[in-house]
């Protein structure tokens, strides 16, 4: 009884091992490459081949390698290119590809690491060639779409020619920047240019300020000169009128001249209020303090 149970268990185990090495499952998002003694013989879930699901293979003779059926991303390392004007530019590219021929892919590349390295070299070579014939302005803005289309066509052609078994779906530039040293040089040039512009603006403002001040001073001088001239004319007319009035008054009453001169003398000597004079009480200087101007 124990011997029969042991044999049954051994047979069950052997059957399980054989069955597990015979059956395999391929998902919707996978492609399976069946290898016989290390060489690819057929493909499952590729275009024109068997559908996904449960499949069988020769146990212990064949084994299965699965690869992705979906579109795969690849971020290429930054590549420094030189544009048509000999300006340096650092380009960061993004690629999408898929494994179109799994058998050829396995024969040529074996695994994803080698595949991405080969594709990245193709992309960098195309970027240097295509973008090297354009200016930085065209790469950054005006013709970026056309340049990317040309790069995609070139990379796809190189991939087909190299029999990599992959299809390049899209190539895009994520970023396009100047190298660090060039960025600093451009920043210094921009800063110097802005400082020169600011100095010119300040110089122009200073010149305008001087012109405005000069014009204002000129207007002030002209206004003062005109006012002084008009004042002198008015003063001269007043002096002439005063002289005529005095002359007429002196002619009508000779004693008025003596009275007026005495008033001027009083104003000159007593007008400050701090003058000390020693005179005789009957001095003629004070005669108009005692008598009117018409007294003899």
PDB file of C-alpha atoms in Angstrom:
ATOM      1  CA  UNK A   1       0.000   0.000   0.000  1.00  0.00           C
ATOM      2  CA  UNK A   2       2.738   2.429   0.931  1.00  0.00           C
ATOM      3  CA  UNK A   3       4.687   1.501  -2.190  1.00  0.00           C
ATOM      4  CA  UNK A   4       1.708   2.195  -4.443  1.00  0.00           C
ATOM      5  CA  UNK A   5       1.151   5.566  -2.771  1.00  0.00           C
ATOM      6  CA  UNK A   6       4.779   6.494  -3.241  1.00  0.00           C
ATOM      7  CA  UNK A   7       4.698   5.576  -6.914  1.00  0.00           C
ATOM      8  CA  UNK A   8       1.522   7.605  -7.359  1.00  0.00           C
ATOM      9  CA  UNK A   9       3.043  10.609  -5.686  1.00  0.00           C
ATOM     10  CA  UNK A  10       6.184  10.312  -7.811  1.00  0.00           C
ATOM     11  CA  UNK A  11       4.126  10.022 -10.986  1.00  0.00           C
ATOM     12  CA  UNK A  12       1.990  13.002  -9.932  1.00  0.00           C
ATOM     13  CA  UNK A  13       5.076  15.080  -9.282  1.00  0.00           C
ATOM     14  CA  UNK A  14       6.645  14.124 -12.604  1.00  0.00           C
ATOM     15  CA  UNK A  15       3.389  14.893 -14.356  1.00  0.00           C
ATOM     16  CA  UNK A  16       3.198  18.287 -12.667  1.00  0.00           C
ATOM     17  CA  UNK A  17       6.760  19.100 -13.684  1.00  0.00           C
ATOM     18  CA  UNK A  18       6.158  18.003 -17.266  1.00  0.00           C
ATOM     19  CA  UNK A  19       2.871  19.867 -17.432  1.00  0.00           C
ATOM     20  CA  UNK A  20       4.367  23.067 -15.969  1.00  0.00           C
ATOM     21  CA  UNK A  21       7.136  22.926 -18.577  1.00  0.00           C
ATOM     22  CA  UNK A  22       4.603  22.305 -21.332  1.00  0.00           C
ATOM     23  CA  UNK A  23       1.894  24.922 -20.700  1.00  0.00           C
ATOM     24  CA  UNK A  24       2.390  28.688 -20.587  1.00  0.00           C
ATOM     25  CA  UNK A  25       0.096  31.722 -20.641  1.00  0.00           C
ATOM     26  CA  UNK A  26       0.539  34.792 -22.841  1.00  0.00           C
ATOM     27  CA  UNK A  27      -1.300  37.975 -21.774  1.00  0.00           C
ATOM     28  CA  UNK A  28      -2.966  40.538 -24.027  1.00  0.00           C
ATOM     29  CA  UNK A  29      -0.116  43.011 -23.483  1.00  0.00           C
ATOM     30  CA  UNK A  30       2.663  40.475 -24.068  1.00  0.00           C
ATOM     31  CA  UNK A  31       4.386  38.790 -26.975  1.00  0.00           C
ATOM     32  CA  UNK A  32       6.043  35.404 -26.420  1.00  0.00           C
ATOM     33  CA  UNK A  33       9.122  34.140 -28.274  1.00  0.00           C
ATOM     34  CA  UNK A  34       9.491  30.345 -28.167  1.00  0.00           C
ATOM     35  CA  UNK A  35      13.125  29.235 -28.170  1.00  0.00           C
ATOM     36  CA  UNK A  36      14.362  25.774 -29.078  1.00  0.00           C
ATOM     37  CA  UNK A  37      17.854  25.060 -27.750  1.00  0.00           C
ATOM     38  CA  UNK A  38      18.370  28.845 -27.439  1.00  0.00           C
ATOM     39  CA  UNK A  39      17.241  29.729 -30.958  1.00  0.00           C
ATOM     40  CA  UNK A  40      13.907  31.509 -31.680  1.00  0.00           C
ATOM     41  CA  UNK A  41      11.447  29.332 -33.585  1.00  0.00           C
ATOM     42  CA  UNK A  42       8.012  30.975 -33.306  1.00  0.00           C
ATOM     43  CA  UNK A  43       6.079  33.883 -31.830  1.00  0.00           C
ATOM     44  CA  UNK A  44       2.797  34.083 -29.906  1.00  0.00           C
ATOM     45  CA  UNK A  45       0.441  37.128 -29.867  1.00  0.00           C
ATOM     46  CA  UNK A  46       2.341  39.029 -32.531  1.00  0.00           C
ATOM     47  CA  UNK A  47       0.692  40.327 -35.714  1.00  0.00           C
ATOM     48  CA  UNK A  48      -0.147  37.338 -37.924  1.00  0.00           C
ATOM     49  CA  UNK A  49       0.687  34.778 -35.220  1.00  0.00           C
ATOM     50  CA  UNK A  50      -1.127  32.833 -32.485  1.00  0.00           C
ATOM     51  CA  UNK A  51      -3.545  34.612 -30.181  1.00  0.00           C
ATOM     52  CA  UNK A  52      -2.904  35.218 -26.463  1.00  0.00           C
ATOM     53  CA  UNK A  53      -4.026  32.656 -23.896  1.00  0.00           C
ATOM     54  CA  UNK A  54      -2.898  29.211 -22.878  1.00  0.00           C
ATOM     55  CA  UNK A  55      -0.320  27.544 -25.148  1.00  0.00           C
ATOM     56  CA  UNK A  56       1.880  24.472 -25.200  1.00  0.00           C
ATOM     57  CA  UNK A  57       5.561  23.899 -25.929  1.00  0.00           C
ATOM     58  CA  UNK A  58       7.901  20.956 -25.947  1.00  0.00           C
ATOM     59  CA  UNK A  59       8.922  20.402 -22.320  1.00  0.00           C
ATOM     60  CA  UNK A  60      12.590  20.750 -21.401  1.00  0.00           C
ATOM     61  CA  UNK A  61      13.441  21.457 -25.062  1.00  0.00           C
ATOM     62  CA  UNK A  62      11.699  24.745 -25.642  1.00  0.00           C
ATOM     63  CA  UNK A  63      11.501  27.751 -23.366  1.00  0.00           C
ATOM     64  CA  UNK A  64       9.614  31.063 -23.612  1.00  0.00           C
ATOM     65  CA  UNK A  65      10.833  34.685 -23.500  1.00  0.00           C
ATOM     66  CA  UNK A  66       8.150  37.357 -23.133  1.00  0.00           C
ATOM     67  CA  UNK A  67       8.439  40.913 -24.409  1.00  0.00           C
ATOM     68  CA  UNK A  68       6.067  43.864 -24.118  1.00  0.00           C
ATOM     69  CA  UNK A  69       3.519  44.457 -26.873  1.00  0.00           C
ATOM     70  CA  UNK A  70       2.660  48.011 -25.818  1.00  0.00           C
ATOM     71  CA  UNK A  71       4.258  51.276 -26.930  1.00  0.00           C
ATOM     72  CA  UNK A  72       7.404  51.723 -24.856  1.00  0.00           C
ATOM     73  CA  UNK A  73       8.907  55.040 -23.688  1.00  0.00           C
ATOM     74  CA  UNK A  74      12.560  55.987 -23.893  1.00  0.00           C
ATOM     75  CA  UNK A  75      14.067  59.163 -22.456  1.00  0.00           C
ATOM     76  CA  UNK A  76      17.363  59.721 -24.236  1.00  0.00           C
ATOM     77  CA  UNK A  77      20.322  61.241 -22.459  1.00  0.00           C
ATOM     78  CA  UNK A  78      20.969  64.921 -23.062  1.00  0.00           C
ATOM     79  CA  UNK A  79      22.822  65.452 -26.295  1.00  0.00           C
ATOM     80  CA  UNK A  80      24.848  68.556 -27.156  1.00  0.00           C
ATOM     81  CA  UNK A  81      24.455  69.604 -30.779  1.00  0.00           C
ATOM     82  CA  UNK A  82      25.857  72.479 -32.845  1.00  0.00           C
ATOM     83  CA  UNK A  83      23.390  74.387 -35.011  1.00  0.00           C
ATOM     84  CA  UNK A  84      24.023  75.829 -38.456  1.00  0.00           C
ATOM     85  CA  UNK A  85      25.383  79.035 -36.864  1.00  0.00           C
ATOM     86  CA  UNK A  86      27.880  77.063 -34.743  1.00  0.00           C
ATOM     87  CA  UNK A  87      25.922  77.686 -31.568  1.00  0.00           C
ATOM     88  CA  UNK A  88      25.827  74.934 -28.960  1.00  0.00           C
ATOM     89  CA  UNK A  89      22.496  73.573 -27.762  1.00  0.00           C
ATOM     90  CA  UNK A  90      21.691  70.815 -25.263  1.00  0.00           C
ATOM     91  CA  UNK A  91      18.709  68.716 -26.420  1.00  0.00           C
ATOM     92  CA  UNK A  92      16.676  66.359 -24.217  1.00  0.00           C
ATOM     93  CA  UNK A  93      14.725  63.914 -26.451  1.00  0.00           C
ATOM     94  CA  UNK A  94      11.794  61.590 -25.741  1.00  0.00           C
ATOM     95  CA  UNK A  95      11.070  58.510 -27.902  1.00  0.00           C
ATOM     96  CA  UNK A  96       8.189  56.050 -28.171  1.00  0.00           C
ATOM     97  CA  UNK A  97       8.681  52.712 -29.911  1.00  0.00           C
ATOM     98  CA  UNK A  98       7.207  49.216 -30.027  1.00  0.00           C
ATOM     99  CA  UNK A  99       8.521  45.732 -30.790  1.00  0.00           C
ATOM    100  CA  UNK A 100       7.086  45.047 -34.248  1.00  0.00           C
ATOM    101  CA  UNK A 101       9.042  41.859 -35.062  1.00  0.00           C
ATOM    102  CA  UNK A 102       9.775  39.906 -31.884  1.00  0.00           C
ATOM    103  CA  UNK A 103      11.893  37.240 -33.647  1.00  0.00           C
ATOM    104  CA  UNK A 104      14.157  39.830 -35.287  1.00  0.00           C
ATOM    105  CA  UNK A 105      14.189  41.856 -32.078  1.00  0.00           C
ATOM    106  CA  UNK A 106      15.440  38.829 -30.132  1.00  0.00           C
ATOM    107  CA  UNK A 107      18.014  37.878 -32.759  1.00  0.00           C
ATOM    108  CA  UNK A 108      19.428  41.419 -32.965  1.00  0.00           C
ATOM    109  CA  UNK A 109      18.949  42.969 -29.544  1.00  0.00           C
ATOM    110  CA  UNK A 110      18.071  40.160 -27.081  1.00  0.00           C
ATOM    111  CA  UNK A 111      16.715  42.443 -24.321  1.00  0.00           C
ATOM    112  CA  UNK A 112      15.282  45.879 -23.562  1.00  0.00           C
ATOM    113  CA  UNK A 113      18.529  47.344 -22.202  1.00  0.00           C
ATOM    114  CA  UNK A 114      20.424  46.683 -25.428  1.00  0.00           C
ATOM    115  CA  UNK A 115      17.409  47.819 -27.481  1.00  0.00           C
ATOM    116  CA  UNK A 116      17.153  51.168 -25.732  1.00  0.00           C
ATOM    117  CA  UNK A 117      20.905  51.747 -26.057  1.00  0.00           C
ATOM    118  CA  UNK A 118      20.787  51.116 -29.828  1.00  0.00           C
ATOM    119  CA  UNK A 119      17.684  53.273 -30.304  1.00  0.00           C
ATOM    120  CA  UNK A 120      19.188  56.100 -28.254  1.00  0.00           C
ATOM    121  CA  UNK A 121      22.297  56.107 -30.443  1.00  0.00           C
ATOM    122  CA  UNK A 122      20.136  56.253 -33.562  1.00  0.00           C
ATOM    123  CA  UNK A 123      18.135  59.155 -32.132  1.00  0.00           C
ATOM    124  CA  UNK A 124      21.220  61.116 -31.088  1.00  0.00           C
ATOM    125  CA  UNK A 125      22.791  60.619 -34.518  1.00  0.00           C
ATOM    126  CA  UNK A 126      19.613  61.839 -36.247  1.00  0.00           C
ATOM    127  CA  UNK A 127      19.301  64.832 -33.911  1.00  0.00           C
ATOM    128  CA  UNK A 128      22.870  65.924 -34.669  1.00  0.00           C
ATOM    129  CA  UNK A 129      22.243  65.594 -38.393  1.00  0.00           C
ATOM    130  CA  UNK A 130      18.749  67.130 -38.639  1.00  0.00           C
ATOM    131  CA  UNK A 131      19.043  69.851 -35.995  1.00  0.00           C
ATOM    132  CA  UNK A 132      22.589  70.680 -37.079  1.00  0.00           C
ATOM    133  CA  UNK A 133      21.162  72.082 -40.309  1.00  0.00           C
ATOM    134  CA  UNK A 134      18.818  74.524 -38.507  1.00  0.00           C
ATOM    135  CA  UNK A 135      19.245  77.624 -36.368  1.00  0.00           C
ATOM    136  CA  UNK A 136      18.585  77.731 -32.640  1.00  0.00           C
ATOM    137  CA  UNK A 137      15.496  79.905 -33.200  1.00  0.00           C
ATOM    138  CA  UNK A 138      14.056  77.339 -35.630  1.00  0.00           C
ATOM    139  CA  UNK A 139      14.756  74.468 -33.233  1.00  0.00           C
ATOM    140  CA  UNK A 140      13.192  76.241 -30.268  1.00  0.00           C
ATOM    141  CA  UNK A 141      10.108  77.723 -31.940  1.00  0.00           C
ATOM    142  CA  UNK A 142       9.416  78.403 -35.596  1.00  0.00           C
ATOM    143  CA  UNK A 143      10.202  75.054 -37.297  1.00  0.00           C
ATOM    144  CA  UNK A 144      10.275  72.692 -34.351  1.00  0.00           C
ATOM    145  CA  UNK A 145       7.372  70.553 -35.604  1.00  0.00           C
ATOM    146  CA  UNK A 146       8.893  70.100 -39.074  1.00  0.00           C
ATOM    147  CA  UNK A 147      12.295  69.264 -37.592  1.00  0.00           C
ATOM    148  CA  UNK A 148      10.732  66.662 -35.295  1.00  0.00           C
ATOM    149  CA  UNK A 149       8.879  65.094 -38.231  1.00  0.00           C
ATOM    150  CA  UNK A 150      12.136  64.883 -40.191  1.00  0.00           C
ATOM    151  CA  UNK A 151      13.929  63.378 -37.185  1.00  0.00           C
ATOM    152  CA  UNK A 152      11.179  60.778 -36.703  1.00  0.00           C
ATOM    153  CA  UNK A 153      11.367  59.751 -40.381  1.00  0.00           C
ATOM    154  CA  UNK A 154      15.154  59.479 -40.237  1.00  0.00           C
ATOM    155  CA  UNK A 155      15.210  57.434 -36.998  1.00  0.00           C
ATOM    156  CA  UNK A 156      12.486  55.113 -38.303  1.00  0.00           C
ATOM    157  CA  UNK A 157      14.451  54.558 -41.516  1.00  0.00           C
ATOM    158  CA  UNK A 158      17.658  53.839 -39.581  1.00  0.00           C
ATOM    159  CA  UNK A 159      15.809  51.343 -37.347  1.00  0.00           C
ATOM    160  CA  UNK A 160      14.403  49.494 -40.380  1.00  0.00           C
ATOM    161  CA  UNK A 161      17.769  49.457 -42.125  1.00  0.00           C
ATOM    162  CA  UNK A 162      19.445  48.073 -39.006  1.00  0.00           C
ATOM    163  CA  UNK A 163      16.851  45.242 -38.762  1.00  0.00           C
ATOM    164  CA  UNK A 164      16.203  45.908 -35.092  1.00  0.00           C
ATOM    165  CA  UNK A 165      12.681  44.529 -35.178  1.00  0.00           C
ATOM    166  CA  UNK A 166      11.277  47.723 -33.611  1.00  0.00           C
ATOM    167  CA  UNK A 167       9.010  50.455 -34.962  1.00  0.00           C
ATOM    168  CA  UNK A 168       9.741  54.068 -33.975  1.00  0.00           C
ATOM    169  CA  UNK A 169       6.407  55.734 -33.274  1.00  0.00           C
ATOM    170  CA  UNK A 170       7.356  59.225 -32.148  1.00  0.00           C
ATOM    171  CA  UNK A 171      10.363  61.421 -31.398  1.00  0.00           C
ATOM    172  CA  UNK A 172      10.003  64.649 -29.440  1.00  0.00           C
ATOM    173  CA  UNK A 173      12.294  67.249 -27.920  1.00  0.00           C
ATOM    174  CA  UNK A 174      11.432  67.739 -24.266  1.00  0.00           C
ATOM    175  CA  UNK A 175      13.820  70.638 -23.736  1.00  0.00           C
ATOM    176  CA  UNK A 176      16.379  72.573 -25.735  1.00  0.00           C
ATOM    177  CA  UNK A 177      18.702  74.689 -23.612  1.00  0.00           C
ATOM    178  CA  UNK A 178      22.026  76.389 -23.936  1.00  0.00           C
ATOM    179  CA  UNK A 179      24.970  74.716 -22.173  1.00  0.00           C
ATOM    180  CA  UNK A 180      25.622  76.005 -18.662  1.00  0.00           C
ATOM    181  CA  UNK A 181      28.662  78.029 -19.713  1.00  0.00           C
ATOM    182  CA  UNK A 182      26.762  79.578 -22.626  1.00  0.00           C
ATOM    183  CA  UNK A 183      23.812  80.396 -20.372  1.00  0.00           C
ATOM    184  CA  UNK A 184      26.096  82.330 -18.039  1.00  0.00           C
ATOM    185  CA  UNK A 185      27.724  84.131 -20.979  1.00  0.00           C
ATOM    186  CA  UNK A 186      24.310  85.025 -22.440  1.00  0.00           C
ATOM    187  CA  UNK A 187      23.152  86.232 -19.024  1.00  0.00           C
ATOM    188  CA  UNK A 188      26.232  88.445 -18.705  1.00  0.00           C
ATOM    189  CA  UNK A 189      25.680  89.865 -22.203  1.00  0.00           C
ATOM    190  CA  UNK A 190      22.018  90.518 -21.460  1.00  0.00           C
ATOM    191  CA  UNK A 191      22.909  92.160 -18.151  1.00  0.00           C
ATOM    192  CA  UNK A 192      25.570  94.342 -19.809  1.00  0.00           C
ATOM    193  CA  UNK A 193      23.118  95.296 -22.556  1.00  0.00           C
ATOM    194  CA  UNK A 194      20.421  96.235 -20.027  1.00  0.00           C
ATOM    195  CA  UNK A 195      22.937  98.256 -18.000  1.00  0.00           C
ATOM    196  CA  UNK A 196      23.987 100.120 -21.159  1.00  0.00           C
ATOM    197  CA  UNK A 197      20.349 100.794 -22.018  1.00  0.00           C
ATOM    198  CA  UNK A 198      19.740 102.052 -18.470  1.00  0.00           C
ATOM    199  CA  UNK A 199      22.827 104.297 -18.660  1.00  0.00           C
ATOM    200  CA  UNK A 200      21.640 105.736 -21.988  1.00  0.00           C
ATOM    201  CA  UNK A 201      18.176 106.345 -20.578  1.00  0.00           C
ATOM    202  CA  UNK A 202      19.648 108.046 -17.502  1.00  0.00           C
ATOM    203  CA  UNK A 203      21.971 110.148 -19.694  1.00  0.00           C
ATOM    204  CA  UNK A 204      19.039 111.168 -21.893  1.00  0.00           C
ATOM    205  CA  UNK A 205      16.981 112.060 -18.828  1.00  0.00           C
ATOM    206  CA  UNK A 206      19.857 114.083 -17.378  1.00  0.00           C
ATOM    207  CA  UNK A 207      20.238 115.957 -20.670  1.00  0.00           C
ATOM    208  CA  UNK A 208      16.513 116.673 -20.818  1.00  0.00           C
ATOM    209  CA  UNK A 209      16.627 117.866 -17.212  1.00  0.00           C
ATOM    210  CA  UNK A 210      19.476 120.300 -18.038  1.00  0.00           C
ATOM    211  CA  UNK A 211      17.596 121.539 -21.100  1.00  0.00           C
ATOM    212  CA  UNK A 212      14.424 122.093 -19.077  1.00  0.00           C
ATOM    213  CA  UNK A 213      16.361 123.908 -16.312  1.00  0.00           C
ATOM    214  CA  UNK A 214      18.188 126.020 -18.887  1.00  0.00           C
ATOM    215  CA  UNK A 215      14.921 126.937 -20.604  1.00  0.00           C
ATOM    216  CA  UNK A 216      13.356 127.762 -17.235  1.00  0.00           C
ATOM    217  CA  UNK A 217      16.324 129.918 -16.219  1.00  0.00           C
ATOM    218  CA  UNK A 218      16.171 131.644 -19.596  1.00  0.00           C
ATOM    219  CA  UNK A 219      12.463 132.361 -19.159  1.00  0.00           C
ATOM    220  CA  UNK A 220      13.103 133.646 -15.627  1.00  0.00           C
ATOM    221  CA  UNK A 221      15.933 135.909 -16.830  1.00  0.00           C
ATOM    222  CA  UNK A 222      13.795 137.251 -19.691  1.00  0.00           C
ATOM    223  CA  UNK A 223      10.841 137.817 -17.355  1.00  0.00           C
ATOM    224  CA  UNK A 224      13.008 139.587 -14.757  1.00  0.00           C
ATOM    225  CA  UNK A 225      14.689 141.711 -17.423  1.00  0.00           C
ATOM    226  CA  UNK A 226      11.317 142.659 -18.918  1.00  0.00           C
ATOM    227  CA  UNK A 227       9.901 143.459 -15.478  1.00  0.00           C
ATOM    228  CA  UNK A 228      12.981 145.489 -14.549  1.00  0.00           C
ATOM    229  CA  UNK A 229      12.766 147.400 -17.807  1.00  0.00           C
ATOM    230  CA  UNK A 230       9.080 148.106 -17.290  1.00  0.00           C
ATOM    231  CA  UNK A 231       9.734 149.111 -13.651  1.00  0.00           C
ATOM    232  CA  UNK A 232      12.510 151.476 -14.724  1.00  0.00           C
ATOM    233  CA  UNK A 233      10.252 152.987 -17.362  1.00  0.00           C
ATOM    234  CA  UNK A 234       7.466 153.478 -14.818  1.00  0.00           C
ATOM    235  CA  UNK A 235       9.945 154.865 -12.266  1.00  0.00           C
ATOM    236  CA  UNK A 236      11.381 157.213 -14.863  1.00  0.00           C
ATOM    237  CA  UNK A 237       7.910 158.388 -15.802  1.00  0.00           C
ATOM    238  CA  UNK A 238       7.107 158.890 -12.115  1.00  0.00           C
ATOM    239  CA  UNK A 239      10.359 160.771 -11.524  1.00  0.00           C
ATOM    240  CA  UNK A 240       9.646 162.964 -14.541  1.00  0.00           C
ATOM    241  CA  UNK A 241       6.107 163.614 -13.326  1.00  0.00           C
ATOM    242  CA  UNK A 242       7.396 164.373  -9.824  1.00  0.00           C
ATOM    243  CA  UNK A 243       9.986 166.749 -11.241  1.00  0.00           C
ATOM    244  CA  UNK A 244       7.359 168.572 -13.276  1.00  0.00           C
ATOM    245  CA  UNK A 245       5.043 168.822 -10.262  1.00  0.00           C
ATOM    246  CA  UNK A 246       7.894 170.158  -8.088  1.00  0.00           C
ATOM    247  CA  UNK A 247       8.919 172.599 -10.772  1.00  0.00           C
ATOM    248  CA  UNK A 248       5.378 173.858 -11.096  1.00  0.00           C
ATOM    249  CA  UNK A 249       5.068 174.106  -7.298  1.00  0.00           C
ATOM    250  CA  UNK A 250       8.428 175.860  -6.966  1.00  0.00           C
ATOM    251  CA  UNK A 251       7.409 178.289  -9.672  1.00  0.00           C
ATOM    252  CA  UNK A 252       4.119 179.162  -7.967  1.00  0.00           C
ATOM    253  CA  UNK A 253       5.617 179.552  -4.445  1.00  0.00           C
ATOM    254  CA  UNK A 254       9.419 180.016  -4.082  1.00  0.00           C
ATOM    255  CA  UNK A 255       9.187 179.434  -0.308  1.00  0.00           C
ATOM    256  CA  UNK A 256       7.913 175.861  -1.008  1.00  0.00           C
ATOM    257  CA  UNK A 257      11.381 174.830  -2.212  1.00  0.00           C
ATOM    258  CA  UNK A 258      12.935 175.876   1.090  1.00  0.00           C
ATOM    259  CA  UNK A 259      10.200 174.048   2.978  1.00  0.00           C
ATOM    260  CA  UNK A 260      10.653 170.840   0.941  1.00  0.00           C
ATOM    261  CA  UNK A 261      14.420 170.821   1.393  1.00  0.00           C
ATOM    262  CA  UNK A 262      13.944 171.279   5.145  1.00  0.00           C
ATOM    263  CA  UNK A 263      11.587 168.310   5.221  1.00  0.00           C
ATOM    264  CA  UNK A 264      14.199 166.198   3.423  1.00  0.00           C
ATOM    265  CA  UNK A 265      16.828 167.304   5.929  1.00  0.00           C
ATOM    266  CA  UNK A 266      14.532 166.406   8.848  1.00  0.00           C
ATOM    267  CA  UNK A 267      13.912 162.973   7.350  1.00  0.00           C
ATOM    268  CA  UNK A 268      17.619 162.328   6.754  1.00  0.00           C
ATOM    269  CA  UNK A 269      18.722 163.433  10.230  1.00  0.00           C
ATOM    270  CA  UNK A 270      15.811 162.437  12.451  1.00  0.00           C
ATOM    271  CA  UNK A 271      14.292 159.522  10.548  1.00  0.00           C
ATOM    272  CA  UNK A 272      16.433 156.820  12.307  1.00  0.00           C
ATOM    273  CA  UNK A 273      15.287 157.931  15.773  1.00  0.00           C
ATOM    274  CA  UNK A 274      18.762 157.579  17.375  1.00  0.00           C
ATOM    275  CA  UNK A 275      20.358 160.844  16.207  1.00  0.00           C
ATOM    276  CA  UNK A 276      21.737 163.311  18.814  1.00  0.00           C
ATOM    277  CA  UNK A 277      22.019 166.978  17.716  1.00  0.00           C
ATOM    278  CA  UNK A 278      23.283 169.949  19.705  1.00  0.00           C
ATOM    279  CA  UNK A 279      21.832 173.210  18.251  1.00  0.00           C
ATOM    280  CA  UNK A 280      20.890 176.645  19.485  1.00  0.00           C
ATOM    281  CA  UNK A 281      17.173 177.052  20.216  1.00  0.00           C
ATOM    282  CA  UNK A 282      16.930 179.900  17.726  1.00  0.00           C
ATOM    283  CA  UNK A 283      18.697 177.940  14.976  1.00  0.00           C
ATOM    284  CA  UNK A 284      17.188 178.280  11.529  1.00  0.00           C
ATOM    285  CA  UNK A 285      17.148 174.474  11.239  1.00  0.00           C
ATOM    286  CA  UNK A 286      14.011 174.341  13.424  1.00  0.00           C
ATOM    287  CA  UNK A 287      12.225 177.325  12.027  1.00  0.00           C
ATOM    288  CA  UNK A 288       9.415 175.220  10.528  1.00  0.00           C
ATOM    289  CA  UNK A 289       8.690 173.707  13.948  1.00  0.00           C
ATOM    290  CA  UNK A 290       7.625 177.184  15.122  1.00  0.00           C
ATOM    291  CA  UNK A 291       6.166 178.763  12.011  1.00  0.00           C
ATOM    292  CA  UNK A 292       4.299 177.585   8.981  1.00  0.00           C
ATOM    293  CA  UNK A 293       5.958 177.386   5.577  1.00  0.00           C
ATOM    294  CA  UNK A 294       4.482 180.715   4.505  1.00  0.00           C
ATOM    295  CA  UNK A 295       5.860 182.713   7.519  1.00  0.00           C
ATOM    296  CA  UNK A 296       8.524 185.381   6.840  1.00  0.00           C
TER     297      UNK A 296
END
